[in-house]
Amino acid sequence: MTSCAHCVTGITHKGTPIGSIKQIGGHDTYVSLPKKDYSKDKAVLLLPDIFGIQFINCKLLADDFARSGLAVYAPDYLNGDPAPEPNPKVAATAHPSFLRVPEDQEKLLRLSKAPILINGAEVDQQYPIESQLKGDEILGSGKYEPGYKRIFWPGTTHGFAVRGDLNNPEVKMAKEGAFKATMEFFYEHLLGKALSSKL
């Protein structure tokens, strides 16, 4: 049996769990009990998915059952080794290659959950201005919900961010600017804070 894309992706819910982790039968178990009187001889055994009891969605689901008047026990049968939480690993690229336009941009719109930053070059046969503008049309103006940003770097050619001529002040500025913009994007979307001005 194989898993599908939906088995390992999803949205992390927001909320504050009301239960607690207790040792039961040698396993960490998330326990959520109703605040009012409840039956002591019946309970819900909640078996988490691959993300385990550490994932907040599991805890919040257990809490929902508890609010309905049932004691809930969710054991860590994965023994502290769940799959990584389904958060978007943020995407950034400079002067991308071999994109099928508009097919790949439309596919990104349909399937991706990660915020994306594109550092675009002025002269780029692989991702020319027309393709960059098409990407803006498909993904920009809030159409791509996770977040889309494209920065245009004038005076640059394909490859400037990794192998540009650093003796050219415009290219050097663009290379350093693209790096800084990428780090700022990562900090904003991964850590929810601004990048230190020391960079």
mmCIF file of C-alpha atoms in Angstrom:
data_model
loop_
_atom_site.group_PDB
_atom_site.id
_atom_site.type_symbol
_atom_site.label_atom_id
_atom_site.label_comp_id
_atom_site.label_asym_id
_atom_site.label_seq_id
_atom_site.Cartn_x
_atom_site.Cartn_y
_atom_site.Cartn_z
ATOM 1 C CA MET A 1 0.000 0.000 0.000
ATOM 2 C CA THR A 2 1.321 3.459 -0.873
ATOM 3 C CA SER A 3 0.445 6.855 0.529
ATOM 4 C CA CYS A 4 -0.974 9.738 -1.461
ATOM 5 C CA ALA A 5 -0.017 13.421 -1.363
ATOM 6 C CA HIS A 6 -2.826 14.157 1.092
ATOM 7 C CA CYS A 7 -1.408 11.619 3.567
ATOM 8 C CA VAL A 8 1.609 13.789 4.280
ATOM 9 C CA THR A 9 0.296 17.316 3.771
ATOM 10 C CA GLY A 10 -2.285 19.509 5.442
ATOM 11 C CA ILE A 11 -2.909 22.649 7.428
ATOM 12 C CA THR A 12 -1.773 23.134 11.016
ATOM 13 C CA HIS A 13 -4.737 24.285 13.091
ATOM 14 C CA LYS A 14 -4.628 27.045 15.661
ATOM 15 C CA GLY A 15 -5.734 26.720 19.237
ATOM 16 C CA THR A 16 -4.616 25.929 22.769
ATOM 17 C CA PRO A 17 -4.865 22.280 23.843
ATOM 18 C CA ILE A 18 -6.618 21.744 27.172
ATOM 19 C CA GLY A 19 -5.432 18.188 27.863
ATOM 20 C CA SER A 20 -2.112 16.916 29.133
ATOM 21 C CA ILE A 21 0.451 14.171 28.488
ATOM 22 C CA LYS A 22 0.363 11.310 30.981
ATOM 23 C CA GLN A 23 2.228 7.993 31.176
ATOM 24 C CA ILE A 24 -0.204 5.129 30.626
ATOM 25 C CA GLY A 25 1.019 1.596 30.060
ATOM 26 C CA GLY A 26 4.536 2.827 29.411
ATOM 27 C CA HIS A 27 3.452 5.238 26.673
ATOM 28 C CA ASP A 28 3.059 8.988 26.596
ATOM 29 C CA THR A 29 -0.662 9.524 26.171
ATOM 30 C CA TYR A 30 -2.531 12.732 25.479
ATOM 31 C CA VAL A 31 -5.470 12.795 27.880
ATOM 32 C CA SER A 32 -8.361 15.203 27.525
ATOM 33 C CA LEU A 33 -11.199 15.043 30.012
ATOM 34 C CA PRO A 34 -14.575 16.820 30.008
ATOM 35 C CA LYS A 35 -14.877 19.743 32.372
ATOM 36 C CA LYS A 36 -18.338 18.554 33.518
ATOM 37 C CA ASP A 37 -19.285 15.180 34.955
ATOM 38 C CA TYR A 38 -18.698 12.307 32.514
ATOM 39 C CA SER A 39 -18.988 8.535 32.329
ATOM 40 C CA LYS A 40 -16.020 6.882 34.035
ATOM 41 C CA ASP A 41 -16.564 3.486 32.396
ATOM 42 C CA LYS A 42 -16.492 4.674 28.771
ATOM 43 C CA ALA A 43 -13.808 6.513 26.813
ATOM 44 C CA VAL A 44 -12.609 7.342 23.336
ATOM 45 C CA LEU A 45 -9.336 5.749 22.248
ATOM 46 C CA LEU A 46 -8.006 8.174 19.640
ATOM 47 C CA LEU A 47 -5.299 6.696 17.406
ATOM 48 C CA PRO A 48 -3.426 9.593 15.804
ATOM 49 C CA ASP A 49 -2.291 9.600 12.200
ATOM 50 C CA ILE A 50 1.368 9.624 11.134
ATOM 51 C CA PHE A 51 1.972 13.001 12.792
ATOM 52 C CA GLY A 52 1.307 11.556 16.233
ATOM 53 C CA ILE A 53 0.111 13.139 19.449
ATOM 54 C CA GLN A 54 2.746 15.864 19.156
ATOM 55 C CA PHE A 55 0.782 17.450 16.291
ATOM 56 C CA ILE A 56 -1.561 20.117 17.632
ATOM 57 C CA ASN A 57 -4.396 19.032 15.313
ATOM 58 C CA CYS A 58 -4.534 15.678 17.133
ATOM 59 C CA LYS A 59 -4.721 17.374 20.512
ATOM 60 C CA LEU A 60 -7.421 19.776 19.384
ATOM 61 C CA LEU A 61 -9.468 16.895 17.958
ATOM 62 C CA ALA A 62 -9.195 15.038 21.271
ATOM 63 C CA ASP A 63 -10.313 18.200 23.050
ATOM 64 C CA ASP A 64 -13.372 18.409 20.787
ATOM 65 C CA PHE A 65 -14.401 14.904 21.870
ATOM 66 C CA ALA A 66 -13.840 15.860 25.505
ATOM 67 C CA ARG A 67 -16.022 18.948 25.127
ATOM 68 C CA SER A 68 -18.740 16.591 23.893
ATOM 69 C CA GLY A 69 -18.649 14.796 27.249
ATOM 70 C CA LEU A 70 -16.292 11.896 26.591
ATOM 71 C CA ALA A 71 -12.935 11.107 28.175
ATOM 72 C CA VAL A 72 -10.270 10.838 25.450
ATOM 73 C CA TYR A 73 -6.981 8.957 25.448
ATOM 74 C CA ALA A 74 -4.550 9.304 22.531
ATOM 75 C CA PRO A 75 -1.478 7.073 23.009
ATOM 76 C CA ASP A 76 1.857 7.769 21.372
ATOM 77 C CA TYR A 77 2.045 4.413 19.616
ATOM 78 C CA LEU A 78 4.688 5.922 17.298
ATOM 79 C CA ASN A 79 7.047 6.032 20.297
ATOM 80 C CA GLY A 80 8.107 9.638 19.802
ATOM 81 C CA ASP A 81 8.933 9.171 16.115
ATOM 82 C CA PRO A 82 6.137 10.861 14.137
ATOM 83 C CA ALA A 83 6.386 12.166 10.585
ATOM 84 C CA PRO A 84 7.465 15.819 10.363
ATOM 85 C CA GLU A 85 4.570 18.210 10.742
ATOM 86 C CA PRO A 86 2.985 19.282 7.436
ATOM 87 C CA ASN A 87 4.232 22.854 7.374
ATOM 88 C CA PRO A 88 5.213 24.452 4.199
ATOM 89 C CA LYS A 89 9.142 24.164 3.684
ATOM 90 C CA VAL A 90 9.191 27.868 2.118
ATOM 91 C CA ALA A 91 10.414 28.002 -1.533
ATOM 92 C CA ALA A 92 12.742 30.518 -3.121
ATOM 93 C CA THR A 93 14.517 30.497 -6.443
ATOM 94 C CA ALA A 94 16.572 32.756 -8.651
ATOM 95 C CA HIS A 95 16.373 32.678 -12.454
ATOM 96 C CA PRO A 96 14.548 29.299 -12.640
ATOM 97 C CA SER A 97 15.129 26.973 -15.596
ATOM 98 C CA PHE A 98 13.089 24.557 -17.692
ATOM 99 C CA LEU A 99 9.686 25.832 -16.570
ATOM 100 C CA ARG A 100 6.732 25.117 -18.812
ATOM 101 C CA VAL A 101 4.789 28.361 -18.976
ATOM 102 C CA PRO A 102 1.958 28.595 -18.047
ATOM 103 C CA GLU A 103 1.524 24.898 -17.180
ATOM 104 C CA ASP A 104 3.984 24.801 -14.265
ATOM 105 C CA GLN A 105 2.716 28.071 -12.818
ATOM 106 C CA GLU A 106 -0.871 26.801 -12.956
ATOM 107 C CA LYS A 107 0.219 23.518 -11.357
ATOM 108 C CA LEU A 108 1.906 25.463 -8.572
ATOM 109 C CA LEU A 109 -1.318 27.411 -8.029
ATOM 110 C CA ARG A 110 -3.341 24.189 -7.774
ATOM 111 C CA LEU A 111 -1.046 21.989 -5.729
ATOM 112 C CA SER A 112 1.558 23.875 -3.730
ATOM 113 C CA LYS A 113 1.137 25.082 -0.158
ATOM 114 C CA ALA A 114 4.508 26.805 0.261
ATOM 115 C CA PRO A 115 5.056 30.548 -0.036
ATOM 116 C CA ILE A 116 7.338 31.231 -2.995
ATOM 117 C CA LEU A 117 9.826 33.949 -3.911
ATOM 118 C CA ILE A 118 11.309 34.306 -7.397
ATOM 119 C CA ASN A 119 14.354 36.481 -8.023
ATOM 120 C CA GLY A 120 14.080 37.276 -11.724
ATOM 121 C CA ALA A 121 16.830 38.359 -14.112
ATOM 122 C CA GLU A 122 16.421 41.018 -16.790
ATOM 123 C CA VAL A 123 17.967 38.954 -19.602
ATOM 124 C CA ASP A 124 17.020 35.307 -19.206
ATOM 125 C CA GLN A 125 16.231 32.913 -22.041
ATOM 126 C CA GLN A 126 15.172 30.278 -19.496
ATOM 127 C CA TYR A 127 12.673 32.530 -17.689
ATOM 128 C CA PRO A 128 12.198 35.630 -19.847
ATOM 129 C CA ILE A 129 10.288 38.752 -18.836
ATOM 130 C CA GLU A 130 7.150 37.497 -20.610
ATOM 131 C CA SER A 131 7.185 34.307 -18.513
ATOM 132 C CA GLN A 132 7.845 36.262 -15.326
ATOM 133 C CA LEU A 133 4.861 38.515 -16.061
ATOM 134 C CA LYS A 134 2.717 35.459 -16.803
ATOM 135 C CA GLY A 135 3.700 34.113 -13.386
ATOM 136 C CA ASP A 136 2.624 37.391 -11.811
ATOM 137 C CA GLU A 137 -0.705 37.151 -13.633
ATOM 138 C CA ILE A 138 -1.349 33.575 -12.475
ATOM 139 C CA LEU A 139 0.072 33.721 -8.949
ATOM 140 C CA GLY A 140 0.104 37.388 -7.984
ATOM 141 C CA SER A 141 -2.518 39.737 -6.514
ATOM 142 C CA GLY A 142 -3.364 37.247 -3.764
ATOM 143 C CA LYS A 143 -4.380 34.444 -6.160
ATOM 144 C CA TYR A 144 -1.720 32.150 -4.708
ATOM 145 C CA GLU A 145 -2.846 32.020 -1.086
ATOM 146 C CA PRO A 146 0.373 30.782 0.583
ATOM 147 C CA GLY A 147 2.138 33.907 -0.706
ATOM 148 C CA TYR A 148 3.893 34.845 -3.950
ATOM 149 C CA LYS A 149 6.589 37.444 -4.508
ATOM 150 C CA ARG A 150 8.774 38.174 -7.518
ATOM 151 C CA ILE A 151 11.673 40.597 -7.439
ATOM 152 C CA PHE A 152 13.036 41.882 -10.744
ATOM 153 C CA TRP A 153 16.762 42.599 -10.784
ATOM 154 C CA PRO A 154 17.658 45.000 -13.650
ATOM 155 C CA GLY A 155 21.006 44.722 -15.357
ATOM 156 C CA THR A 156 21.269 40.988 -14.673
ATOM 157 C CA THR A 157 21.384 37.830 -16.765
ATOM 158 C CA HIS A 158 20.471 34.218 -16.043
ATOM 159 C CA GLY A 159 22.728 32.879 -13.297
ATOM 160 C CA PHE A 160 23.479 36.226 -11.629
ATOM 161 C CA ALA A 161 22.623 35.013 -8.111
ATOM 162 C CA VAL A 162 25.172 32.200 -8.123
ATOM 163 C CA ARG A 163 27.748 32.949 -10.799
ATOM 164 C CA GLY A 164 27.436 36.595 -11.790
ATOM 165 C CA ASP A 165 30.405 38.903 -12.406
ATOM 166 C CA LEU A 166 30.990 40.463 -8.983
ATOM 167 C CA ASN A 167 33.325 43.025 -10.585
ATOM 168 C CA ASN A 168 30.175 44.547 -12.081
ATOM 169 C CA PRO A 169 28.652 46.721 -9.319
ATOM 170 C CA GLU A 170 25.093 46.261 -10.598
ATOM 171 C CA VAL A 171 25.417 42.476 -10.681
ATOM 172 C CA LYS A 172 27.140 42.403 -7.288
ATOM 173 C CA MET A 173 24.338 44.505 -5.778
ATOM 174 C CA ALA A 174 21.695 42.244 -7.347
ATOM 175 C CA LYS A 175 23.410 39.052 -6.143
ATOM 176 C CA GLU A 176 23.653 40.358 -2.594
ATOM 177 C CA GLY A 177 20.134 41.786 -2.790
ATOM 178 C CA ALA A 178 18.655 38.495 -3.974
ATOM 179 C CA PHE A 179 20.371 36.666 -1.110
ATOM 180 C CA LYS A 180 19.077 39.183 1.448
ATOM 181 C CA ALA A 181 15.565 39.075 -0.037
ATOM 182 C CA THR A 182 15.593 35.274 0.142
ATOM 183 C CA MET A 183 16.688 35.275 3.783
ATOM 184 C CA GLU A 184 14.046 37.879 4.661
ATOM 185 C CA PHE A 185 11.411 35.723 2.957
ATOM 186 C CA PHE A 186 12.550 32.643 4.883
ATOM 187 C CA TYR A 187 12.556 34.483 8.201
ATOM 188 C CA GLU A 188 9.125 35.974 7.570
ATOM 189 C CA HIS A 189 7.456 32.711 6.572
ATOM 190 C CA LEU A 190 9.367 30.176 8.642
ATOM 191 C CA LEU A 191 9.925 32.106 11.844
ATOM 192 C CA GLY A 192 7.282 34.815 11.618
ATOM 193 C CA LYS A 193 9.765 37.599 12.284
ATOM 194 C CA ALA A 194 11.992 40.089 10.516
ATOM 195 C CA LEU A 195 15.553 39.254 9.542
ATOM 196 C CA SER A 196 18.232 40.844 11.707
ATOM 197 C CA SER A 197 19.604 44.033 10.181
ATOM 198 C CA LYS A 198 23.126 42.646 10.663
ATOM 199 C CA LEU A 199 22.872 40.640 7.439
#
